[in-house]
mmCIF file of C-alpha atoms in Angstrom:
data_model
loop_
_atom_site.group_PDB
_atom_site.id
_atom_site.type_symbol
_atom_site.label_atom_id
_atom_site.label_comp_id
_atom_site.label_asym_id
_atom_site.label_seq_id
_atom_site.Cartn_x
_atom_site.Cartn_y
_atom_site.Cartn_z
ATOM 1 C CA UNK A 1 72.661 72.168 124.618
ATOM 2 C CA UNK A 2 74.544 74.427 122.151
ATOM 3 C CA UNK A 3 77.753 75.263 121.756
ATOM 4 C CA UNK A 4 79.268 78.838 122.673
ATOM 5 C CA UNK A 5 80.280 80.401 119.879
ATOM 6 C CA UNK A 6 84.137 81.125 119.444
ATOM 7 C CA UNK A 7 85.431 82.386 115.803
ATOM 8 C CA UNK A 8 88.764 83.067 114.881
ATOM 9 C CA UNK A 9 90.858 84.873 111.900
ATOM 10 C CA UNK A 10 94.152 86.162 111.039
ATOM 11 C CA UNK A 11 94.381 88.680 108.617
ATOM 12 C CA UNK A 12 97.381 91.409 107.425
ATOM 13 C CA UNK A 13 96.887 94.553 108.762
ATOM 14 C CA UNK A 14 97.587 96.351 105.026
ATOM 15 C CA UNK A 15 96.763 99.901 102.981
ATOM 16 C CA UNK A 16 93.021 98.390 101.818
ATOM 17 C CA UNK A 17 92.658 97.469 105.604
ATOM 18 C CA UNK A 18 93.665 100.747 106.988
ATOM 19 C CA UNK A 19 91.557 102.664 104.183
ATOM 20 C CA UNK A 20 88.277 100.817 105.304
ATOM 21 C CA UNK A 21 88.835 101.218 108.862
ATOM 22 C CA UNK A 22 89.639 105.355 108.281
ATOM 23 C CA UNK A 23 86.430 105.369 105.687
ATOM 24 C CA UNK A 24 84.185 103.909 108.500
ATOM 25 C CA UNK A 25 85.732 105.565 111.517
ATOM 26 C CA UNK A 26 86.771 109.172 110.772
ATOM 27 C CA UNK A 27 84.506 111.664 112.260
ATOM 28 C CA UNK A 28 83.325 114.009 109.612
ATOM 29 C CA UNK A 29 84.485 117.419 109.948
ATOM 30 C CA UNK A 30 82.978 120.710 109.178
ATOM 31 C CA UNK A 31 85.270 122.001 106.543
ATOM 32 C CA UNK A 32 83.999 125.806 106.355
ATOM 33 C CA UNK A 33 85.063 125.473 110.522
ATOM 34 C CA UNK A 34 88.559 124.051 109.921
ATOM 35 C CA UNK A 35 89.627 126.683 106.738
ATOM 36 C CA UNK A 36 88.352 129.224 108.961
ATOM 37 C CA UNK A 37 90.764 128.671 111.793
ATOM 38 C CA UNK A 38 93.531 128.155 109.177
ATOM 39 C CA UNK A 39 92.658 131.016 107.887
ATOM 40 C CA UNK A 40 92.554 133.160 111.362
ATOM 41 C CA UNK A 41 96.295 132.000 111.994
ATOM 42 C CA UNK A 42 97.725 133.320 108.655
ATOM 43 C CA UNK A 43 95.639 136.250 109.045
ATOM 44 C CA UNK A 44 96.662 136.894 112.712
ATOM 45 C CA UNK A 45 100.495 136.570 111.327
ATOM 46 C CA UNK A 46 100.079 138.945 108.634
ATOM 47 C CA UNK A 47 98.352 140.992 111.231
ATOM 48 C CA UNK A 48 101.663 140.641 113.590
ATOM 49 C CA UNK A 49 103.859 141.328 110.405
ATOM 50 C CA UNK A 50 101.953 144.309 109.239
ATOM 51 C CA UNK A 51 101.306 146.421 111.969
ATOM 52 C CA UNK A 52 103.195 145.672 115.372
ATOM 53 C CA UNK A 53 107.136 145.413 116.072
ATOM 54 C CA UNK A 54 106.793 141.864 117.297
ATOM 55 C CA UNK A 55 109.623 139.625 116.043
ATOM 56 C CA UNK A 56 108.755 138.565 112.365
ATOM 57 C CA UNK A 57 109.879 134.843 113.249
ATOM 58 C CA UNK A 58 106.627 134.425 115.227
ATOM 59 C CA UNK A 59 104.489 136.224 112.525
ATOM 60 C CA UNK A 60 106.373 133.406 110.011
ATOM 61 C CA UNK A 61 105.526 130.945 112.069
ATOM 62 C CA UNK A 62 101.745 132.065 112.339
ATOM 63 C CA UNK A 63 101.713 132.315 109.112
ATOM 64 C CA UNK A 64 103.192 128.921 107.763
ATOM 65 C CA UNK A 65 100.842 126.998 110.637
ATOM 66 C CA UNK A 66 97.739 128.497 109.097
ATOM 67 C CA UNK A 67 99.274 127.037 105.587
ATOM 68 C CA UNK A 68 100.049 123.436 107.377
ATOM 69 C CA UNK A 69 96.348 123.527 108.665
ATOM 70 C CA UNK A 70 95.070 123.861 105.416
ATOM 71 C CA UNK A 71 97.182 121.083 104.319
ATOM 72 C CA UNK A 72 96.491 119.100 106.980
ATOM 73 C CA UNK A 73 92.751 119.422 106.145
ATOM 74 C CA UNK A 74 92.822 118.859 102.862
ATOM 75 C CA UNK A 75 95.080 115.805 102.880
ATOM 76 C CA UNK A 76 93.855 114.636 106.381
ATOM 77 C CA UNK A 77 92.623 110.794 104.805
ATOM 78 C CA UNK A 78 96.637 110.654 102.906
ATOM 79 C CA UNK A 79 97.880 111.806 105.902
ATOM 80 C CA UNK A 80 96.342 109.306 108.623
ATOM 81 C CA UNK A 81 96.845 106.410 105.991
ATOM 82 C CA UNK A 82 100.734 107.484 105.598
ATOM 83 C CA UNK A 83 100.968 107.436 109.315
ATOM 84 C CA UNK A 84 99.517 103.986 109.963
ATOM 85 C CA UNK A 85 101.885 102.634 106.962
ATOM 86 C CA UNK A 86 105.171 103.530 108.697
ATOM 87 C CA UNK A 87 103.969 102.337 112.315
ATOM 88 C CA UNK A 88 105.548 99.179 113.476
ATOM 89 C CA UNK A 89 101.987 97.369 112.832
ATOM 90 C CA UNK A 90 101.832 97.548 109.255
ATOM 91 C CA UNK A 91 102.007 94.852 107.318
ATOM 92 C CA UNK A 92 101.391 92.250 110.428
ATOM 93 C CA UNK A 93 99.021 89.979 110.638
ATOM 94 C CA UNK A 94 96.552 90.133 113.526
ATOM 95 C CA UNK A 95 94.569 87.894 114.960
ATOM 96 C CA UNK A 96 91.161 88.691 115.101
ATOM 97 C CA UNK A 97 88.928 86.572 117.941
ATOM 98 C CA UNK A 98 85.071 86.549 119.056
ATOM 99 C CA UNK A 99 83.730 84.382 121.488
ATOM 100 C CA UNK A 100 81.415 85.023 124.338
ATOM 101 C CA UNK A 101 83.247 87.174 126.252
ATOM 102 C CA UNK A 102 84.148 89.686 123.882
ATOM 103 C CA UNK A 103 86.379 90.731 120.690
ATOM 104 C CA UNK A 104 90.132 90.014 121.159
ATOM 105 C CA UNK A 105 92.759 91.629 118.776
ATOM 106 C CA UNK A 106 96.544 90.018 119.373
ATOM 107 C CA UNK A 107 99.651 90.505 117.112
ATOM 108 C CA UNK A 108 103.186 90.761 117.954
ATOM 109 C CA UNK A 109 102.487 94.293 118.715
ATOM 110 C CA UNK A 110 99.386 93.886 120.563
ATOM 111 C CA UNK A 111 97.027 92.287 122.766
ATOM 112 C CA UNK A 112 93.511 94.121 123.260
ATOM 113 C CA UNK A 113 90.508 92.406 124.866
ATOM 114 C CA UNK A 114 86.726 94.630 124.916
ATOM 115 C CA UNK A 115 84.567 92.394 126.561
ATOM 116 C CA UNK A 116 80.719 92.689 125.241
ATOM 117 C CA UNK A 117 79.967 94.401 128.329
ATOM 118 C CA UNK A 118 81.941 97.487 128.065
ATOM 119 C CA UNK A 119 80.583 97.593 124.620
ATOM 120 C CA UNK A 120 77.795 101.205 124.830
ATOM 121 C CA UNK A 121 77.041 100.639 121.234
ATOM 122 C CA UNK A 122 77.494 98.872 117.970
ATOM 123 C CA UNK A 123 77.106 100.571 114.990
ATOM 124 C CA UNK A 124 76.686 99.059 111.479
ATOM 125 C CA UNK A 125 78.390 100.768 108.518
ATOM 126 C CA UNK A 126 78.610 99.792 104.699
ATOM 127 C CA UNK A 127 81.902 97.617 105.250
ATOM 128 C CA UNK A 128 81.870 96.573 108.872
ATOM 129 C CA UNK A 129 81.132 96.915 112.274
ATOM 130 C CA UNK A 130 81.862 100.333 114.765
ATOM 131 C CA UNK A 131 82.255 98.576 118.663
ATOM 132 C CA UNK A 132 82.130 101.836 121.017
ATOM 133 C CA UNK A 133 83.976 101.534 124.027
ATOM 134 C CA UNK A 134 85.518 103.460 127.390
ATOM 135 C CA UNK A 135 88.699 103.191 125.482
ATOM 136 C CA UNK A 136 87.020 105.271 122.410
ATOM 137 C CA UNK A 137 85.730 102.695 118.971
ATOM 138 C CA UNK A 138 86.959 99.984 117.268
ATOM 139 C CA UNK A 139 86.280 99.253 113.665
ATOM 140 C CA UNK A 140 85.538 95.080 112.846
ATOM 141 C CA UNK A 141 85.273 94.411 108.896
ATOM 142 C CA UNK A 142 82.936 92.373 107.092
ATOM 143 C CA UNK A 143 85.494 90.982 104.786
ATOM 144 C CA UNK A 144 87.014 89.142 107.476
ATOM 145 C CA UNK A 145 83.802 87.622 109.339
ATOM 146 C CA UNK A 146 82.246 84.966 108.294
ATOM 147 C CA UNK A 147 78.041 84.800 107.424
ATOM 148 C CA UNK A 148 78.189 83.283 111.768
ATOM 149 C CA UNK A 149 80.168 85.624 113.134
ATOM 150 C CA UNK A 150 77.794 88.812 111.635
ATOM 151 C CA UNK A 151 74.938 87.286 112.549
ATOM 152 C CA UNK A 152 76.555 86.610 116.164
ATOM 153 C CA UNK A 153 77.710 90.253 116.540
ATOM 154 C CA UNK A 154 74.297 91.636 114.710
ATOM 155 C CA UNK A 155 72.448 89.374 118.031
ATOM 156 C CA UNK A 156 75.092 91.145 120.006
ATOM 157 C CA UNK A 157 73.906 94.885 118.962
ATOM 158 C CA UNK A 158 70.509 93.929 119.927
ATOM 159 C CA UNK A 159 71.028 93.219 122.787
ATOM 160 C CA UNK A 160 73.308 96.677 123.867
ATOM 161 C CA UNK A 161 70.507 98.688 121.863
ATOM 162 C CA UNK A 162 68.414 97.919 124.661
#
């Protein structure tokens, strides 16, 4: 009779952590789609400015959104990483645990449990491991699984692939 199989690491939650998990997770954008609507807002403010007696304030602000879209675009990776370096779980450690059941994440911050079942796909990327769930994906890194626990969750996406 076997064992179940139960593995278990902590690990710091830190920038190189966050930059693999936005590298494998981000949903690529269509760039020519997101300038254009930037550029649509500053156009509709000049628009506003130039040729109606509307306030100026809300052709201003019109105007400076289209300029933060643009910047939020083109430092969207900067942006997300900043963001996850001032939250309250940077710099913690989490532990990380797979067994059976499922994948459980618990720091002093959090406690998250997706059982294997509610698991609709797992997805293999350069670094790591994409679990897609009702509760949207979760990103699993290679550099903290040991050679058993990739092979367990590579058995695992077999068997939700079918």
């Amino acid at each position: 009779m076997t064992t179940p199989f139960s593995y278990s690491i902590t690990y710091t939650l830190d920038k190189s952590h966050y930059l693999e998990t936005y590298d494998a997770s981000a949903v690529a954008i269509n760039p020519k789609k997101a300038y254009l609507i930037a550029i649509g807002l500053a156009a509709l403010g000049f628009a506003i400015l130039l040729f109606t007696q509307i306030e100026p304030f809300a052709a201003w602000f019109l105007i400076a959104l289209g300029g933060l879209e643009v910047f939020s675009i083109r430092f969207r990776r900067s942006w997300w990483l900043a963001r996850q370096l001032i939250s309250k779980a940077a710099s913690t450690d989490l532990t990380l645990t797979m067994d059976e059941t499922g994948v459980t994440s618990e720091s002093i911050h959090v406690e998250s449990h997706i059982s294997w079942d509610d698991i609709s796909k797992l997805e293999k990327t350069s670094q790591g491991w994409l679990l897609y769930h009702s509760g949207g994906k979760t990103y699993v890194s290679d550099r903290c699984l040991s050679a058993e626990a990739q092979a367990f969750i590579e058995a695992k996406a077999v068997l939700v692939s079918e």
